[in-house]
Tab-separated table of C-alpha atoms and ligand atoms in Angstrom:
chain	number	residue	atom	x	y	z
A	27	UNK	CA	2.064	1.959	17.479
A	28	UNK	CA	0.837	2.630	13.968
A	29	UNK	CA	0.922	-0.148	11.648
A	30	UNK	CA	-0.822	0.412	7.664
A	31	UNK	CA	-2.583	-2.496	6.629
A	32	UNK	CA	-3.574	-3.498	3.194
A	33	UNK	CA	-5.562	-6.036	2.395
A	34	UNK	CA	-5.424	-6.214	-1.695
A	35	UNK	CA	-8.118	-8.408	-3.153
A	36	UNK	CA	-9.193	-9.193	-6.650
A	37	UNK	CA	-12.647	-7.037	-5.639
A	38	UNK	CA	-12.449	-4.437	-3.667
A	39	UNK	CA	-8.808	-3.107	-1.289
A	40	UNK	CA	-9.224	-2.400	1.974
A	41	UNK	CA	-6.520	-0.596	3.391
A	42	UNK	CA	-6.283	0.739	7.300
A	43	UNK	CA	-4.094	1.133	9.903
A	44	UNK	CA	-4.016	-0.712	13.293
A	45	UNK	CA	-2.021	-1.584	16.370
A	46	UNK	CA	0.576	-3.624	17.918
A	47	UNK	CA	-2.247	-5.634	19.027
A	48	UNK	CA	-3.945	-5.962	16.712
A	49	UNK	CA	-6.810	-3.802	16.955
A	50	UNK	CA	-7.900	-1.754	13.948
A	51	UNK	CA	-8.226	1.718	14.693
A	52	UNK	CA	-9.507	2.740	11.088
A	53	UNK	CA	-10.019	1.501	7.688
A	54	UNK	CA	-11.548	1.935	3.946
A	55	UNK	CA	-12.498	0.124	1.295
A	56	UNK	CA	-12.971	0.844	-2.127
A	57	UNK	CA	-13.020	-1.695	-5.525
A	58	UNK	CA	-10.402	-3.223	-7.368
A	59	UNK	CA	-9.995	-1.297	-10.533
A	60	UNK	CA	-6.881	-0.758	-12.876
A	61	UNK	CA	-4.125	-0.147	-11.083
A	62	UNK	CA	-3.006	3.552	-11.943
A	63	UNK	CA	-6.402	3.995	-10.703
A	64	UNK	CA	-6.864	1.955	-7.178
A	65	UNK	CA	-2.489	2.433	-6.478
A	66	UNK	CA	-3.706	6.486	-5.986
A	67	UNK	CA	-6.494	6.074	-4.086
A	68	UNK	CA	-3.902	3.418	-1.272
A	69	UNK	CA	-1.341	5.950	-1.335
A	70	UNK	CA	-3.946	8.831	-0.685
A	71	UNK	CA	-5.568	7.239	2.028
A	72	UNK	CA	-1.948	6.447	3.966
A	73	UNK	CA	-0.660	9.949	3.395
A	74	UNK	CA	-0.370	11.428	6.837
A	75	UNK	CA	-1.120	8.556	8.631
A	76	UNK	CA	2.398	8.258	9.984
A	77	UNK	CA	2.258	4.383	9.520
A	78	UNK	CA	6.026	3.041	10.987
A	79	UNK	CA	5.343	-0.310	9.097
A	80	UNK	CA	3.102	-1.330	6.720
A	81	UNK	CA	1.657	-4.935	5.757
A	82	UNK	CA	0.172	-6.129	2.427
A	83	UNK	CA	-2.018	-9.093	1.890
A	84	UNK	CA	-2.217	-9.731	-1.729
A	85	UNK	CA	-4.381	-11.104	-4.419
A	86	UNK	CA	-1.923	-13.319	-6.972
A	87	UNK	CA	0.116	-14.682	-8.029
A	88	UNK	CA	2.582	-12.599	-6.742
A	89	UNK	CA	6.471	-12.540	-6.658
A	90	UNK	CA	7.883	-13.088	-2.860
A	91	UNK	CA	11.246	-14.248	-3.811
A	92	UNK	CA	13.624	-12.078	-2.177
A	93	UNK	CA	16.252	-11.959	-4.432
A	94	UNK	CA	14.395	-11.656	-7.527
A	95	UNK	CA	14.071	-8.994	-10.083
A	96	UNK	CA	10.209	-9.261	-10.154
A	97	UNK	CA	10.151	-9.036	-6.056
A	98	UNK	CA	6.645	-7.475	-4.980
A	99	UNK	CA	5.296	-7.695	-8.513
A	100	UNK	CA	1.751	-9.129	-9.401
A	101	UNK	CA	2.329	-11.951	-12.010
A	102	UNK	CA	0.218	-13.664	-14.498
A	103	UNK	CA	-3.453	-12.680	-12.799
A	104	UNK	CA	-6.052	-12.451	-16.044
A	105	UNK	CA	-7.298	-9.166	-14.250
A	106	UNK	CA	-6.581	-6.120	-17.103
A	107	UNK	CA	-3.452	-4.057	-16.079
A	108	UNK	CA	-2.191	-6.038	-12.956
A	109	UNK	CA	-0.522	-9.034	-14.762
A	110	UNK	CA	3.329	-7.911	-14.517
A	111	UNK	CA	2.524	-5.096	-11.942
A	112	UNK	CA	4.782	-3.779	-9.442
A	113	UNK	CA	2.561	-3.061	-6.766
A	114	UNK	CA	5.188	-2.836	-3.669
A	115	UNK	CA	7.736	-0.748	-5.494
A	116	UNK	CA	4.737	1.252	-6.255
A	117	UNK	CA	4.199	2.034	-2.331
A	118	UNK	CA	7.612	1.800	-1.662
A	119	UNK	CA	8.520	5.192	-3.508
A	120	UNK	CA	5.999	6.926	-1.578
A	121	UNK	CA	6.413	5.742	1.944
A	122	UNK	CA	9.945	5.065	3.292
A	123	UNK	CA	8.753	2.740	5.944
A	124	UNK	CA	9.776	-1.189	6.231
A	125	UNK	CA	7.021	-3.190	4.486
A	126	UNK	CA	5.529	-6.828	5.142
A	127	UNK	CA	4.294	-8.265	1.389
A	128	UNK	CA	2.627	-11.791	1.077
A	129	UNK	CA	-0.015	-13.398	-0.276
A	130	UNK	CA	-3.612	-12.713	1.164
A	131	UNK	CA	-4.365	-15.553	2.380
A	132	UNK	CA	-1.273	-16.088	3.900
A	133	UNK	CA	-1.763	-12.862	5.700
A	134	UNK	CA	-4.923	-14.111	6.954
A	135	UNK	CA	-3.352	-16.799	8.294
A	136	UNK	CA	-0.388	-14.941	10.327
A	137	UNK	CA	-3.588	-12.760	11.892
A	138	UNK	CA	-5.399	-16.061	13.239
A	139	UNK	CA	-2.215	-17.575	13.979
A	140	UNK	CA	-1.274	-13.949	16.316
A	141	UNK	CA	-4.827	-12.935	17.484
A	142	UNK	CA	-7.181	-15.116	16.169
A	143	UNK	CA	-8.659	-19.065	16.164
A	144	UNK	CA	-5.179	-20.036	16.138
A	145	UNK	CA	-3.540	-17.991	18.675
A	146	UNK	CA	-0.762	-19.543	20.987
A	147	UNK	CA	-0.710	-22.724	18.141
A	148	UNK	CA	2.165	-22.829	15.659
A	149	UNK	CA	0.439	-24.110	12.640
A	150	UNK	CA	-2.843	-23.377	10.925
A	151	UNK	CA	-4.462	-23.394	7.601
A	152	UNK	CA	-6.362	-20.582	6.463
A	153	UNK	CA	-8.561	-21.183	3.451
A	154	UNK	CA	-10.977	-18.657	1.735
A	155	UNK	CA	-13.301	-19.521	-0.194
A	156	UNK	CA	-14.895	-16.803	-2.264
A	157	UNK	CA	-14.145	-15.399	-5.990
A	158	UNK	CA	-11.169	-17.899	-5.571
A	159	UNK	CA	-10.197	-20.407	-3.247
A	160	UNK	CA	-7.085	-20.216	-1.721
A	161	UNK	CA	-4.900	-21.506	1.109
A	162	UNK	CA	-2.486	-20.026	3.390
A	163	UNK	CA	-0.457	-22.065	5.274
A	164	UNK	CA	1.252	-21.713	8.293
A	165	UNK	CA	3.790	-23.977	9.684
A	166	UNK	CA	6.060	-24.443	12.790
A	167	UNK	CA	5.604	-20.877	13.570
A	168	UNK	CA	6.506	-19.665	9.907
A	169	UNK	CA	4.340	-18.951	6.689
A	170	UNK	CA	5.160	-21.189	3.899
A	171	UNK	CA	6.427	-19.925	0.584
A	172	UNK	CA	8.278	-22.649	-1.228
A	173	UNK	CA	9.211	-22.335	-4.569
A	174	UNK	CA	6.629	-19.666	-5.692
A	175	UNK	CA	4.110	-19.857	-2.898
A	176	UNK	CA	1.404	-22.651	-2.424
A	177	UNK	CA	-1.512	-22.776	-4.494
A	178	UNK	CA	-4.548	-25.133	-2.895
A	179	UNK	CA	-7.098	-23.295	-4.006
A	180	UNK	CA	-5.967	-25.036	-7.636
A	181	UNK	CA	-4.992	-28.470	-6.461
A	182	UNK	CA	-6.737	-30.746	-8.868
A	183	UNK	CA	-9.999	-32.420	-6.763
A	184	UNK	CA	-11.826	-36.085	-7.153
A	185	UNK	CA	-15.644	-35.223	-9.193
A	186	UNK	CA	-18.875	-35.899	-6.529
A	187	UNK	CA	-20.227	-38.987	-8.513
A	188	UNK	CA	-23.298	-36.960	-8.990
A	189	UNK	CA	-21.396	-33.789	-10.514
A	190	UNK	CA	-21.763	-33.240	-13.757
A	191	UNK	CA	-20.424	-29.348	-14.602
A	192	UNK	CA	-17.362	-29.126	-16.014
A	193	UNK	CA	-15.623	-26.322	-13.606
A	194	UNK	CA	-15.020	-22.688	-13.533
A	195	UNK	CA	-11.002	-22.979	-13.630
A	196	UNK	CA	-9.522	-21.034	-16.774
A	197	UNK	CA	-6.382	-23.264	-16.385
A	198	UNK	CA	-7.786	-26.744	-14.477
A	199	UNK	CA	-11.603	-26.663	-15.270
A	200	UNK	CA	-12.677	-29.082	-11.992
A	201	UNK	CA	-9.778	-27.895	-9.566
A	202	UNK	CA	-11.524	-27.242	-6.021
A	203	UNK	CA	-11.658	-23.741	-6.924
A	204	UNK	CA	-13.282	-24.306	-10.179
A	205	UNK	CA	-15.975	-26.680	-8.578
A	206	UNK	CA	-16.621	-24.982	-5.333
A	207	UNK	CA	-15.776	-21.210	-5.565
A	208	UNK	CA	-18.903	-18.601	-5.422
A	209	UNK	CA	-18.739	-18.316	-9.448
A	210	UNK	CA	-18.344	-22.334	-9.354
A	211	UNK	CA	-21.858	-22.903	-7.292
A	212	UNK	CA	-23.474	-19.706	-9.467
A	213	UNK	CA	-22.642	-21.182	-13.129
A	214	UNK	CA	-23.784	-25.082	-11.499
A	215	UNK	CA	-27.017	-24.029	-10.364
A	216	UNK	CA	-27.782	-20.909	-12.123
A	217	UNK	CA	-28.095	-18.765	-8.371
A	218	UNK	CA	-25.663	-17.351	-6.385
A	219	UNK	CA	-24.663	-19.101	-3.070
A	220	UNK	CA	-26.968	-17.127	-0.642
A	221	UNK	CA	-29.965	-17.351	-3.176
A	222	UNK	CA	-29.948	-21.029	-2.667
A	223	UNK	CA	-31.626	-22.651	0.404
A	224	UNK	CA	-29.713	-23.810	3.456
A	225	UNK	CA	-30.987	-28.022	2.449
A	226	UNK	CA	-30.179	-27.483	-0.991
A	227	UNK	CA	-27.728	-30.350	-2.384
A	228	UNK	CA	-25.314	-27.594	-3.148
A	229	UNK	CA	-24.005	-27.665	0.026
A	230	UNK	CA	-23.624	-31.181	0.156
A	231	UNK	CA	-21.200	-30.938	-2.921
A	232	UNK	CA	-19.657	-28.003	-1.210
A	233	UNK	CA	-19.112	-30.206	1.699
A	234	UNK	CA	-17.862	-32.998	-0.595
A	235	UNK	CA	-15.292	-30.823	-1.839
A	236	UNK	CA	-13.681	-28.463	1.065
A	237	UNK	CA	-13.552	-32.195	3.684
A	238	UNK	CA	-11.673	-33.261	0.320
A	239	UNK	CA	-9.210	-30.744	0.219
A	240	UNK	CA	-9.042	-30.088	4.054
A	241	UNK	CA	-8.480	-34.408	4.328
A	242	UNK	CA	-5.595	-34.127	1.930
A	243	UNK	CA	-3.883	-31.014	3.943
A	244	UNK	CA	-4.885	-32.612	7.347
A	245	UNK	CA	-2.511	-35.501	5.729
A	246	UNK	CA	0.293	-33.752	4.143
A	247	UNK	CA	0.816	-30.747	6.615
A	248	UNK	CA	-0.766	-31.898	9.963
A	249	UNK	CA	-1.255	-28.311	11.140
A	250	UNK	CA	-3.386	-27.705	14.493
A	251	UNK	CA	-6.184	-25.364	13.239
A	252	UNK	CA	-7.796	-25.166	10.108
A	253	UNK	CA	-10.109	-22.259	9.198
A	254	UNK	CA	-12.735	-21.252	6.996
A	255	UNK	CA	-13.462	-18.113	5.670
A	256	UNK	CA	-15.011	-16.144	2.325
A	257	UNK	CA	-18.251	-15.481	1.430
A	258	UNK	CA	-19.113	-18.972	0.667
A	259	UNK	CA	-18.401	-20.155	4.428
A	260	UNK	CA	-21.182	-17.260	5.689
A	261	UNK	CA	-23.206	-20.447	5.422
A	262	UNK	CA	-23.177	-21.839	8.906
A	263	UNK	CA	-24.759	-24.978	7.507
A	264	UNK	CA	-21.802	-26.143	5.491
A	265	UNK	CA	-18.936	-26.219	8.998
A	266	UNK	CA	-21.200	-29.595	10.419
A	267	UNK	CA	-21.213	-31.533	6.786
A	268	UNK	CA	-17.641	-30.293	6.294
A	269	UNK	CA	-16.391	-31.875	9.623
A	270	UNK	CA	-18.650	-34.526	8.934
A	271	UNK	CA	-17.190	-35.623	5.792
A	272	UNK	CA	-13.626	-35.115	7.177
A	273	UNK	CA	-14.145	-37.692	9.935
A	274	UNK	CA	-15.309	-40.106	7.580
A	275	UNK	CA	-12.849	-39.497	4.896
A	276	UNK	CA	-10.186	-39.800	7.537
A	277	UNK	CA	-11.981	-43.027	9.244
A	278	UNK	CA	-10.016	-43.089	12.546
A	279	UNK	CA	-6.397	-43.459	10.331
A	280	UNK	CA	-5.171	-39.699	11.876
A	281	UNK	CA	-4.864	-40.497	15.546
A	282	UNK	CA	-5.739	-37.345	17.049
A	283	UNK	CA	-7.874	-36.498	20.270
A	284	UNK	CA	-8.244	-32.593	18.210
A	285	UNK	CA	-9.539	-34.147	15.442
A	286	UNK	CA	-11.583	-36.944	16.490
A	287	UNK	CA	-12.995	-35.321	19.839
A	288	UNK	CA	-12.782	-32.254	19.076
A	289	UNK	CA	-13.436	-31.382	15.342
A	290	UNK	CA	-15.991	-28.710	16.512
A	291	UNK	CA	-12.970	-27.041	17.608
A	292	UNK	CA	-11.053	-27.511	15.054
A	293	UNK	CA	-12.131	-26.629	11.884
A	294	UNK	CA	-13.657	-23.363	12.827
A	295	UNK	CA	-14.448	-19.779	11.182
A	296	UNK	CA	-12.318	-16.986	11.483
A	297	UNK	CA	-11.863	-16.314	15.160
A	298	UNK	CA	-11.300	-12.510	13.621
A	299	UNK	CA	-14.084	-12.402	11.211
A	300	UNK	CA	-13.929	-10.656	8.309
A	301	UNK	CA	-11.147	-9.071	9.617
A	302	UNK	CA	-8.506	-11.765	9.473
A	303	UNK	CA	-7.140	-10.277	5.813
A	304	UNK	CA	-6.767	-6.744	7.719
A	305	UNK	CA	-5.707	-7.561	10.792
A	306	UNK	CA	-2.882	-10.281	8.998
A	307	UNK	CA	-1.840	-7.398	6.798
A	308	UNK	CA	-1.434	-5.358	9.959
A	309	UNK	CA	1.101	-8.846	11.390
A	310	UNK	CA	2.736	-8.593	8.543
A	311	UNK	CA	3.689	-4.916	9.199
A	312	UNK	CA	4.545	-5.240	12.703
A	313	UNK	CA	6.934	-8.086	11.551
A	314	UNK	CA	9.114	-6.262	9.211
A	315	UNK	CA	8.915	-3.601	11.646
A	316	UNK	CA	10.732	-5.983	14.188
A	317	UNK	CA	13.103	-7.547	11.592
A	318	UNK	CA	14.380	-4.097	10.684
A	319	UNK	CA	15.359	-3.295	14.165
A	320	UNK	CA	16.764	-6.175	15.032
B	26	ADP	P1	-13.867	-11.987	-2.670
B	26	ADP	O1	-13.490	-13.422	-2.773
B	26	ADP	O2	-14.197	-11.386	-4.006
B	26	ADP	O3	-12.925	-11.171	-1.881
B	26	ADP	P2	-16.103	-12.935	-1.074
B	26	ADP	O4	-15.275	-13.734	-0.136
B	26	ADP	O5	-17.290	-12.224	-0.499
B	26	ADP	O6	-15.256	-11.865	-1.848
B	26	ADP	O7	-16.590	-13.930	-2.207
B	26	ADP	C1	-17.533	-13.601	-3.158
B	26	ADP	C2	-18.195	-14.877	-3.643
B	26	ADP	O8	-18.795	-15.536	-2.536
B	26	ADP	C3	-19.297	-14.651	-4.668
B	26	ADP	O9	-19.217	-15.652	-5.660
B	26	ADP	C4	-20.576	-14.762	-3.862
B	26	ADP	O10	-21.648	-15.254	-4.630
B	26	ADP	C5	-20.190	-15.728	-2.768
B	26	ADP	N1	-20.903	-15.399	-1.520
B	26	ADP	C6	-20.852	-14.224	-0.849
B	26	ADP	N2	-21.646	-14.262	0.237
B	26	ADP	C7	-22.202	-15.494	0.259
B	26	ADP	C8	-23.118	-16.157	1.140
B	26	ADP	N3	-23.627	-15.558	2.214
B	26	ADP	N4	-23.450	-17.430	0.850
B	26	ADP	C9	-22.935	-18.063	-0.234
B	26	ADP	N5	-22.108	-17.486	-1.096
B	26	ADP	C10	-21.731	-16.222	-0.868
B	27	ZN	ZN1	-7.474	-24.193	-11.098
């Protein structure tokens, strides 16, 4: 089976095309830039692939309402030419195939949840932490959309008593993606993330912030997994203060064997890597693929 994957990020896209198992057979990558620029390059790359289904992971906000005019449409992003965009009626022209459209971290999610630190569980959290923060959410064997879809990358986040910058947010200032985003640890201490050392009190405040965010979502959605991934989390140092923090924030109240026995195991990387976006995209694909012949 041939399934296209795209994996649309703020950055770069990384588009490819993998199996019913979720093994990816090829991919490319190339950066974000306007969109009558990158849309060519994504329909380029699937022409002649013969993809039966494809899958997009998207940057946002995005439009996943069904039933509404604006369906598959970038909305209000600040990134020139992709506020307003439709970007799956732009594929949809060109390829005739069913297609799977949700937000990228949500895609990530559905990949651990299929083939990854989450497989055989029904619920997981996927957060990546990065240029943004964001957090897909998967519950009793479904992504979550809601309303619009969820945004916990912007939830507003309780200051480390010894924080003093203001936050990156453009709408929140100190959400938890305004205080602990890659840009959000660059403009606090003047270096990017892997320029500072591994005992630096950067990660501390990290810490402080993700075991705040994870304790809330541990509390309101109980899910089974929860899992880390971005650039940021390439620093192995931060998982131990992270579960760390979560224990104590918690302090015994969630009465869990997982959590308080096994935390090691359960807030974890990306048991696909940096291919959870891809290989999601690729779920996402096979999915509509099903629902269409059903
Ligand atoms: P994006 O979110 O743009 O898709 P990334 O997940 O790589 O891409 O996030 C980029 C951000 O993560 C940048 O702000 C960068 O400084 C930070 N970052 C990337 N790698 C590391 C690392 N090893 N340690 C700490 N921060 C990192
Ligand atoms: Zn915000």
């Amino acid at each position: 089976m041939r399934i296209g994957a795209i994996e649309a990020g703020g950055t770069k896209f990384v588009c490819g095309i993998g199996n019913e198992n979720g093994e990816i057979e090829e991919q490319i990558s190339f950066p974000t830039e306007h969109p009558e620029l990158t849309l060519p390059k994504v329909i380029q790359y699937f022409q002649g692939k013969q993809a039966e289904a494809i899958g997009v992971g998207s940057f946002g906000p995005i439009d996943l309402r069904p039933d509404s005019r604006m369906y598959g449409y970038v909305t209000t992003t600040p990134k020139p030419g992709w506020a307003n965009y439709d970007m799956l009626g732009t594929l949809k022209k060109v390829f005739p195939v069913p297609f799977g459209w949700d937000t990228d971290v949500n895609a990530a999610a559905f990949g651990e949840a299929k083939w990854g630190a989450a497989k055989g569980l029904s619920s997981c959290l996927y957060y990546t932490v990065g240029t943004g923060v964001g957090i897909g959410i998967y519950l009793e064997g479904q992504l979550i959309h809601g309303l619009v879809h969820p945004e916990g990358g912007h939830v507003l986040t309780r200051r480390h008593p010894e924080d003093g910058f203001a936050g990156t947010c453009l709408y929140h200032g100190d959400c938890l993606e305004g205080l602990a985003s890659g840009p959000a640890i660059e403009a606090r201490w003047g270096k990017k993330g892997d320029e500072l050392p591994m005992e630096h009190i950067a990660w501390e405040f990290e810490a402080y912030y993700m075991a705040q965010s994870i304790t809330s979502a541990i509390l309101l959605n109980s899910p089974q997994k929860i899992i880390l991934g971005g650039g940021v989390m390439q620093q192995p140092q931060l998982f131990p203060l992270i579960r760390e923090a979560v224990l104590q924030n918690l302090n015994g109240y969630v009465d869990s064997r997982t959590i308080l026995d096994h935390i090691d195991d359960y807030i974890v990387p990306p048991g696909l890597g940096q291919q959870a976006g891809l290989c999601g995209a690729v779920a996402l694909g096979l999915k509509a693929l099903n629902e269409k012949r059903e």
